[in-house]
PDB file of C-alpha atoms in Angstrom:
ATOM      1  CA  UNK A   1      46.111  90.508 130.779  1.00 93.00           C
ATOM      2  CA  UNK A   2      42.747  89.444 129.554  1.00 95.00           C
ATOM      3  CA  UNK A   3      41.807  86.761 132.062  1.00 95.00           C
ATOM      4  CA  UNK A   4      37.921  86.587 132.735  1.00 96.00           C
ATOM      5  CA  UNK A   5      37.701  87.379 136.611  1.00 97.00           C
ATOM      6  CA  UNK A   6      34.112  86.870 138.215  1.00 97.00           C
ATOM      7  CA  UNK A   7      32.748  88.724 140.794  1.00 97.00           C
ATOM      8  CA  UNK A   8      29.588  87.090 143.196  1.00 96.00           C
ATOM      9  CA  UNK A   9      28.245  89.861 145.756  1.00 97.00           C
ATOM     10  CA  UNK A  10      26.090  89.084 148.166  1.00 96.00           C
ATOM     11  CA  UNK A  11      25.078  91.096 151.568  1.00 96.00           C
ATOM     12  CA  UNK A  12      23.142  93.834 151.380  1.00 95.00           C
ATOM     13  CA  UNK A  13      23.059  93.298 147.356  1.00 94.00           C
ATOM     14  CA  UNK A  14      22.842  90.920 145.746  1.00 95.00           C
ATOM     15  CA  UNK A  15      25.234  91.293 142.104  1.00 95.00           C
ATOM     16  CA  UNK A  16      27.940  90.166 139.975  1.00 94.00           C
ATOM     17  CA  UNK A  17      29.294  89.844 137.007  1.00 94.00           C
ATOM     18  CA  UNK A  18      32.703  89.277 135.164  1.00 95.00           C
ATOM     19  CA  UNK A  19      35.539  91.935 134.342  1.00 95.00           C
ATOM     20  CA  UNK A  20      38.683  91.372 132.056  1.00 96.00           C
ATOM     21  CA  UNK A  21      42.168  92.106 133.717  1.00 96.00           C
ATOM     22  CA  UNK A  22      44.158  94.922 131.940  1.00 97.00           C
ATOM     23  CA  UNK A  23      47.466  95.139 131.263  1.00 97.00           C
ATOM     24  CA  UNK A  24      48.495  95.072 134.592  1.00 96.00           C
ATOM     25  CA  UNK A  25      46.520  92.431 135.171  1.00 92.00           C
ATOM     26  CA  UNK A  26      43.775  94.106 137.318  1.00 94.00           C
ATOM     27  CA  UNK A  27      39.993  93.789 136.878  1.00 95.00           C
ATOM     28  CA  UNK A  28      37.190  95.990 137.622  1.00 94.00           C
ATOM     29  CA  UNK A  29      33.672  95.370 138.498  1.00 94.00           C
ATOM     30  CA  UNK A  30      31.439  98.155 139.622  1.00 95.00           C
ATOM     31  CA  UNK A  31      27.986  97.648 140.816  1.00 95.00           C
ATOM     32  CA  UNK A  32      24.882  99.960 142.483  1.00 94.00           C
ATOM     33  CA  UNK A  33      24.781 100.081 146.216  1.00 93.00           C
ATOM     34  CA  UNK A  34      21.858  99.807 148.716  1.00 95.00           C
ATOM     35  CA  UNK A  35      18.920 102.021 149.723  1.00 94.00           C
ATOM     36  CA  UNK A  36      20.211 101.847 153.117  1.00 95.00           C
ATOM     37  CA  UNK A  37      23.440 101.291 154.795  1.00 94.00           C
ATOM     38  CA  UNK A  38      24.696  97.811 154.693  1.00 95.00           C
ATOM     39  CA  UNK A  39      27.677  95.097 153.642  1.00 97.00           C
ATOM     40  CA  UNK A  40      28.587  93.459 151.256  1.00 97.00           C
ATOM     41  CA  UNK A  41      30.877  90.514 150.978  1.00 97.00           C
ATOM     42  CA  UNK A  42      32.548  90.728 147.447  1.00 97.00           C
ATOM     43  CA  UNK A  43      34.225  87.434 146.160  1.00 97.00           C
ATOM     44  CA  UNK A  44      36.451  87.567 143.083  1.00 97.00           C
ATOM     45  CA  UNK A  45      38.134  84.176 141.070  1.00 97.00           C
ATOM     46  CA  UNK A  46      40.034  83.788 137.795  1.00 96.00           C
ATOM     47  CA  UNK A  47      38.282  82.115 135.589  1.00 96.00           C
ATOM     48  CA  UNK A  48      41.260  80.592 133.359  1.00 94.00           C
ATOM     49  CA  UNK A  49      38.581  78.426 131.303  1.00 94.00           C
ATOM     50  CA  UNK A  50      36.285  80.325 130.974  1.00 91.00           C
ATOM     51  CA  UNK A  51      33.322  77.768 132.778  1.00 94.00           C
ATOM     52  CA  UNK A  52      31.455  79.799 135.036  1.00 91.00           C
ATOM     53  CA  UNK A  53      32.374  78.599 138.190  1.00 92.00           C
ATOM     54  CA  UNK A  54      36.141  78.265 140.225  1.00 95.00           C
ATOM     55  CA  UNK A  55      38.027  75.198 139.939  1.00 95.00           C
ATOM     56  CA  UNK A  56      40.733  73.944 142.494  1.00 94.00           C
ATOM     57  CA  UNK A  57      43.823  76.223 140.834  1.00 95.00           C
ATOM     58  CA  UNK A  58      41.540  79.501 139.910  1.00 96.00           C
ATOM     59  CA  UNK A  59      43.092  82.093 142.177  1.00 96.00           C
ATOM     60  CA  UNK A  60      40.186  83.902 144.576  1.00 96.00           C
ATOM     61  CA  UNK A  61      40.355  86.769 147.271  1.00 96.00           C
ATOM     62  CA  UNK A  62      37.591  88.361 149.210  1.00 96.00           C
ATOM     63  CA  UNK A  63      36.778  91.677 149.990  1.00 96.00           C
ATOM     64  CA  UNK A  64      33.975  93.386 152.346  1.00 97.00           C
ATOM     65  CA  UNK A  65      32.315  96.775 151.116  1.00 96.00           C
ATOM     66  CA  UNK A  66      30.445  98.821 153.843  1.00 97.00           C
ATOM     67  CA  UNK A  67      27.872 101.415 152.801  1.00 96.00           C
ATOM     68  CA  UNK A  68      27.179 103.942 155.295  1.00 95.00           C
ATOM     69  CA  UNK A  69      24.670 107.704 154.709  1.00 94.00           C
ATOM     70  CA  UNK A  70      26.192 109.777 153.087  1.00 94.00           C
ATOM     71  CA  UNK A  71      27.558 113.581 154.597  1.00 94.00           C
ATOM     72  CA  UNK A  72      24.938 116.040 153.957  1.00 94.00           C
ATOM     73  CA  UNK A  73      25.162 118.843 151.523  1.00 94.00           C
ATOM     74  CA  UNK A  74      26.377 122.385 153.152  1.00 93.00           C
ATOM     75  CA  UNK A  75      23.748 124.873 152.914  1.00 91.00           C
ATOM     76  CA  UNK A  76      21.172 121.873 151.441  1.00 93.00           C
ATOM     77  CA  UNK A  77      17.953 122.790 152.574  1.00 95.00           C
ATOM     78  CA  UNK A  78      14.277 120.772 151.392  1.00 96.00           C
ATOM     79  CA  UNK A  79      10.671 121.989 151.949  1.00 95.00           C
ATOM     80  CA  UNK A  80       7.878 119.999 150.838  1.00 96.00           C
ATOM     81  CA  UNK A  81       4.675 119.166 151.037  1.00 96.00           C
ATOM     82  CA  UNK A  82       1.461 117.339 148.523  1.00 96.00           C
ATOM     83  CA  UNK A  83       0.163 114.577 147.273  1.00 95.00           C
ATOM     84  CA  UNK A  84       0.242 111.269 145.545  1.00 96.00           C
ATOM     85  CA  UNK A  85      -1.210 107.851 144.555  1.00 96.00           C
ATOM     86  CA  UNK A  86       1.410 104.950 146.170  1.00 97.00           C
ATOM     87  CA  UNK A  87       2.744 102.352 143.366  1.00 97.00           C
ATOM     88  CA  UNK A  88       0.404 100.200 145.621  1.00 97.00           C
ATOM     89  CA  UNK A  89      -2.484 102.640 144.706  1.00 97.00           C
ATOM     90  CA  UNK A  90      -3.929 103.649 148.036  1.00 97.00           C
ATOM     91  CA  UNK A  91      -3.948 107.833 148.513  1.00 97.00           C
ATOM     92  CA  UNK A  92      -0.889 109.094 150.331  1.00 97.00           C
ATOM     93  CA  UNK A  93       0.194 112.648 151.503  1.00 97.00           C
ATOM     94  CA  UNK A  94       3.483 113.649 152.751  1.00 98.00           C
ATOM     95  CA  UNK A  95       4.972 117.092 154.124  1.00 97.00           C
ATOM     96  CA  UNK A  96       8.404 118.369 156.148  1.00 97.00           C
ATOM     97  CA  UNK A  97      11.934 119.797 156.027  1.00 96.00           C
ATOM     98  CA  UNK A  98      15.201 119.145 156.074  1.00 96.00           C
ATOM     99  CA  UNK A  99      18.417 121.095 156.236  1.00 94.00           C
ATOM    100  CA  UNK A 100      22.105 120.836 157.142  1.00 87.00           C
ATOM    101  CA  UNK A 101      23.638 119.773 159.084  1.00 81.00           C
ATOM    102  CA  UNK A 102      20.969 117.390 159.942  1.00 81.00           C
ATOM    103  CA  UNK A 103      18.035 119.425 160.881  1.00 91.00           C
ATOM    104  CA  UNK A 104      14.365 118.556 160.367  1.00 93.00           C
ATOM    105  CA  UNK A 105      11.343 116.952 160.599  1.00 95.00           C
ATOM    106  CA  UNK A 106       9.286 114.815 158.259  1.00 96.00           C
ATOM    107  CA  UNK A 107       6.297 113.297 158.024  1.00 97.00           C
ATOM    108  CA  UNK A 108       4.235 110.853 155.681  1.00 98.00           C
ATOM    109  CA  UNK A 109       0.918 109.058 155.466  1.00 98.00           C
ATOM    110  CA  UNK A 110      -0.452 106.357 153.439  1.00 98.00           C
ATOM    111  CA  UNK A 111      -4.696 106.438 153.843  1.00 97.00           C
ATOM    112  CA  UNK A 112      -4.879 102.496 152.771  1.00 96.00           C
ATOM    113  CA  UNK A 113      -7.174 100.146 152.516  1.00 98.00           C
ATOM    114  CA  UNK A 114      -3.705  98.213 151.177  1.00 97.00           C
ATOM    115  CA  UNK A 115      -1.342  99.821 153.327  1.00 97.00           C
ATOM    116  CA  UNK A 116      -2.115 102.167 156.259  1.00 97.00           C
ATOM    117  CA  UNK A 117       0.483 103.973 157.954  1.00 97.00           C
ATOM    118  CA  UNK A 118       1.575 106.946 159.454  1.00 96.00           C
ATOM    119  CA  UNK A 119       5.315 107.609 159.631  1.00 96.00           C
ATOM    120  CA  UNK A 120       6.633 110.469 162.143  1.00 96.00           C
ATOM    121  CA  UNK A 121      10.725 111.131 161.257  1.00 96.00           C
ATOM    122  CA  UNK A 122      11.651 113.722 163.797  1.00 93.00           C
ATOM    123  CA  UNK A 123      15.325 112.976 163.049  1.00 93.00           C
ATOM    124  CA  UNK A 124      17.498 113.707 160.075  1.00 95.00           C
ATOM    125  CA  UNK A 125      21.157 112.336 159.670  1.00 95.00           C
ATOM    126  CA  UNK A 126      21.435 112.780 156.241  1.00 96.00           C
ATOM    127  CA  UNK A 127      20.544 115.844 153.558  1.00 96.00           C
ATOM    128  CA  UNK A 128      21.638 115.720 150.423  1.00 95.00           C
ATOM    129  CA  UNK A 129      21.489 118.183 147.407  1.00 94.00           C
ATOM    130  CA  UNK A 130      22.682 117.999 144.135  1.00 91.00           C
ATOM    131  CA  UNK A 131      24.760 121.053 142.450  1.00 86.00           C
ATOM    132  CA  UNK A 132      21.851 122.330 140.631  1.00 85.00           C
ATOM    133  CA  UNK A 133      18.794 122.052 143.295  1.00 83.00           C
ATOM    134  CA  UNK A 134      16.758 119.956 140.942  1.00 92.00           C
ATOM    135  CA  UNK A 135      17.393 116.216 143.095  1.00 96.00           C
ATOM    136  CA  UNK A 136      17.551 116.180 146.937  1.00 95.00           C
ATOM    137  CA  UNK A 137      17.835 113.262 148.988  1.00 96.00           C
ATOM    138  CA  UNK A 138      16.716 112.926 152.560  1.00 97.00           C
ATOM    139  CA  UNK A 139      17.637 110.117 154.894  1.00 97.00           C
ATOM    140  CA  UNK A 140      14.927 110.428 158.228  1.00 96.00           C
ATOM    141  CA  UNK A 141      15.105 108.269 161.184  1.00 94.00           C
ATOM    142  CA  UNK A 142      11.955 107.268 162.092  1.00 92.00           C
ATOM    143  CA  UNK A 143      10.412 105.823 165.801  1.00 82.00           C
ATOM    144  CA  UNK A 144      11.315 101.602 166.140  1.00 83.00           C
ATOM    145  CA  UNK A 145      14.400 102.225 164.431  1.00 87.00           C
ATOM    146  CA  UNK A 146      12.726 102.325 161.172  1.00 94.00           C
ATOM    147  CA  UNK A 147      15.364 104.295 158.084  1.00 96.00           C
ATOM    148  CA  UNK A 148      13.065 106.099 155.120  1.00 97.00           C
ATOM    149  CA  UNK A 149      14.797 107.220 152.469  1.00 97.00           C
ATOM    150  CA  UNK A 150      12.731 110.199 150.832  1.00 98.00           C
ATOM    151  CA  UNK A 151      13.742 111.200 147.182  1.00 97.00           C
ATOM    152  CA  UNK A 152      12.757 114.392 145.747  1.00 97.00           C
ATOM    153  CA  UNK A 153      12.839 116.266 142.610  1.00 95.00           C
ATOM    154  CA  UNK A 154      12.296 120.343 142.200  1.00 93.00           C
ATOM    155  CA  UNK A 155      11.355 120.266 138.601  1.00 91.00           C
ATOM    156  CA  UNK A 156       9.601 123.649 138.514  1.00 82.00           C
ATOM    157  CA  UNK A 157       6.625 125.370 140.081  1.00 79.00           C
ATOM    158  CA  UNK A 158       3.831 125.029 141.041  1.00 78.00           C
ATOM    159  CA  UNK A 159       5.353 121.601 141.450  1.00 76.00           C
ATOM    160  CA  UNK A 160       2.567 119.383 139.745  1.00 79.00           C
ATOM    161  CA  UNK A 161       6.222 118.050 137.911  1.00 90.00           C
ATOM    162  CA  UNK A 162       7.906 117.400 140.685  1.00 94.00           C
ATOM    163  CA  UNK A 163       8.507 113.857 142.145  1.00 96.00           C
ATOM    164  CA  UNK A 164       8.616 112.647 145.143  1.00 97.00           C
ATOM    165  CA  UNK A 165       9.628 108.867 147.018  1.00 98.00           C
ATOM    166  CA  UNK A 166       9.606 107.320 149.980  1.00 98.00           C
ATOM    167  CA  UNK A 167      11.107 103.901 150.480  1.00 98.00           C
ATOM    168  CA  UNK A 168      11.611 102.749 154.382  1.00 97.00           C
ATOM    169  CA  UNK A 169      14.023 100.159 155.336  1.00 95.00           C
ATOM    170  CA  UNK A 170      10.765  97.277 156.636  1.00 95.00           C
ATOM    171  CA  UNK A 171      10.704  97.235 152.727  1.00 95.00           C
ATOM    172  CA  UNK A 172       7.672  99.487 151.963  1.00 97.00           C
ATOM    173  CA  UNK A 173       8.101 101.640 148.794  1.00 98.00           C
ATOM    174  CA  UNK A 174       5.601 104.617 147.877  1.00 98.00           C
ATOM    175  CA  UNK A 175       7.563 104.357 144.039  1.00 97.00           C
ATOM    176  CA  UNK A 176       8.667 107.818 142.156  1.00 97.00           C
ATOM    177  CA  UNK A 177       5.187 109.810 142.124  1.00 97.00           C
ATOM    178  CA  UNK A 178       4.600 113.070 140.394  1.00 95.00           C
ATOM    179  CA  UNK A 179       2.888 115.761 142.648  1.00 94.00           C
ATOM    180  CA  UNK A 180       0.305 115.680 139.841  1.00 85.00           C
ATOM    181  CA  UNK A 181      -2.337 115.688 142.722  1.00 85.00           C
ATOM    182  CA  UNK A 182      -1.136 119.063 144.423  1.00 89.00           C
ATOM    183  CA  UNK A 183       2.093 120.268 146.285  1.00 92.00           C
ATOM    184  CA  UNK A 184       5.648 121.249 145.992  1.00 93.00           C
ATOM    185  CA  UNK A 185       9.017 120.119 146.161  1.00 93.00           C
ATOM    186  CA  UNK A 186      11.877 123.432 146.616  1.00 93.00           C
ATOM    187  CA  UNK A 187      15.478 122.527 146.959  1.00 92.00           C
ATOM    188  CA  UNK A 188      18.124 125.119 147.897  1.00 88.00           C
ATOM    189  CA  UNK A 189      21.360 125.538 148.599  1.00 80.00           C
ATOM    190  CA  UNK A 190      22.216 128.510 151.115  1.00 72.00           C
TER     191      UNK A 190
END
């Protein structure tokens, strides 16, 4: 009990941090997991005096943590459509669907000058709703093996509330938005 135990993570996050051993002598460390599936290699030492780092006779074991999509929602189904300024501040407008089991088709557009795109996800392997329909989570394969990850929120109508995100896995990143520019976000569960 009470040993410092220190936990490096590196992979597809970076993290760590220390945890205390109870009095069974077992430690926890918990820590967020990617945008997009990965692995992680978790490393974990005693640190008997306390310096930061393992010596020769600090005990260590490894561990390997692989994040995969989640399973869709039963009966989660996401219409939307607007809207919005990009974190990087070029005009942007998105619009699709997605239900379970892994139906839809999606489709979002960044106008530039800093970023133009257009980004056609005709594939869906992941839908996910929460209990009350306010946060829905769509994971849309796109052509090139691109991932996007599209985060919505149903916050009420006529939707200038609701938020919506796109973040693809070449690392670009619309940031939360508010559909304060026109559109709507509606989340159900069927």
């Amino acid at each position: 009990p009470n040993v410092t135990v220190i936990f490096p993570v590196t992979g597809s996050v970076r993290a760590g941090g220390p945890g205390t051993t109870d009095s069974t002598g077992q430690a926890e460390f918990c820590y967020t997991g990617p945008t997009f599936p990965g692995a992680d290699d978790i490393f974990a030492f005693a640190d008997n005096n306390k310096n930061g780092i393992q010596d020769p006779k600090e005990p260590s074991d490894t561990a390997e943590k692989t994040w995969v999509l989640p399973t869709s929602t039963t009966g989660c189904k996401i219409t939307y459509g607007g809207h919005i300024t990009a974190a990087n501040g070029d005009p942007a407008n998105f619009g699709g669907n997605a239900k379970a089991p892994d139906k839809g088709n999606n489709l979002y557009r960044d106008h530039g000058p800093v970023a133009p795109m257009t980004v056609h996800m005709p594939t869906v392997p992941a839908v996910v709703c929460d209990a009350n329909d306010t946060h829905g989570t769509i994971f849309a394969q796109a052509r090139a093996g691109v991932l996007a990850r599209i985060d919505v929120q149903d916050l009420g109508e006529p939707g200038r509330n609701d938020t919506y995100r796109i973040q693809l896995s070449t690392g670009y990143d619309s940031g939360e938005q508010t559909l304060a520019q026109g559109g709507n976000i509606q989340i159900h569960h069927h």
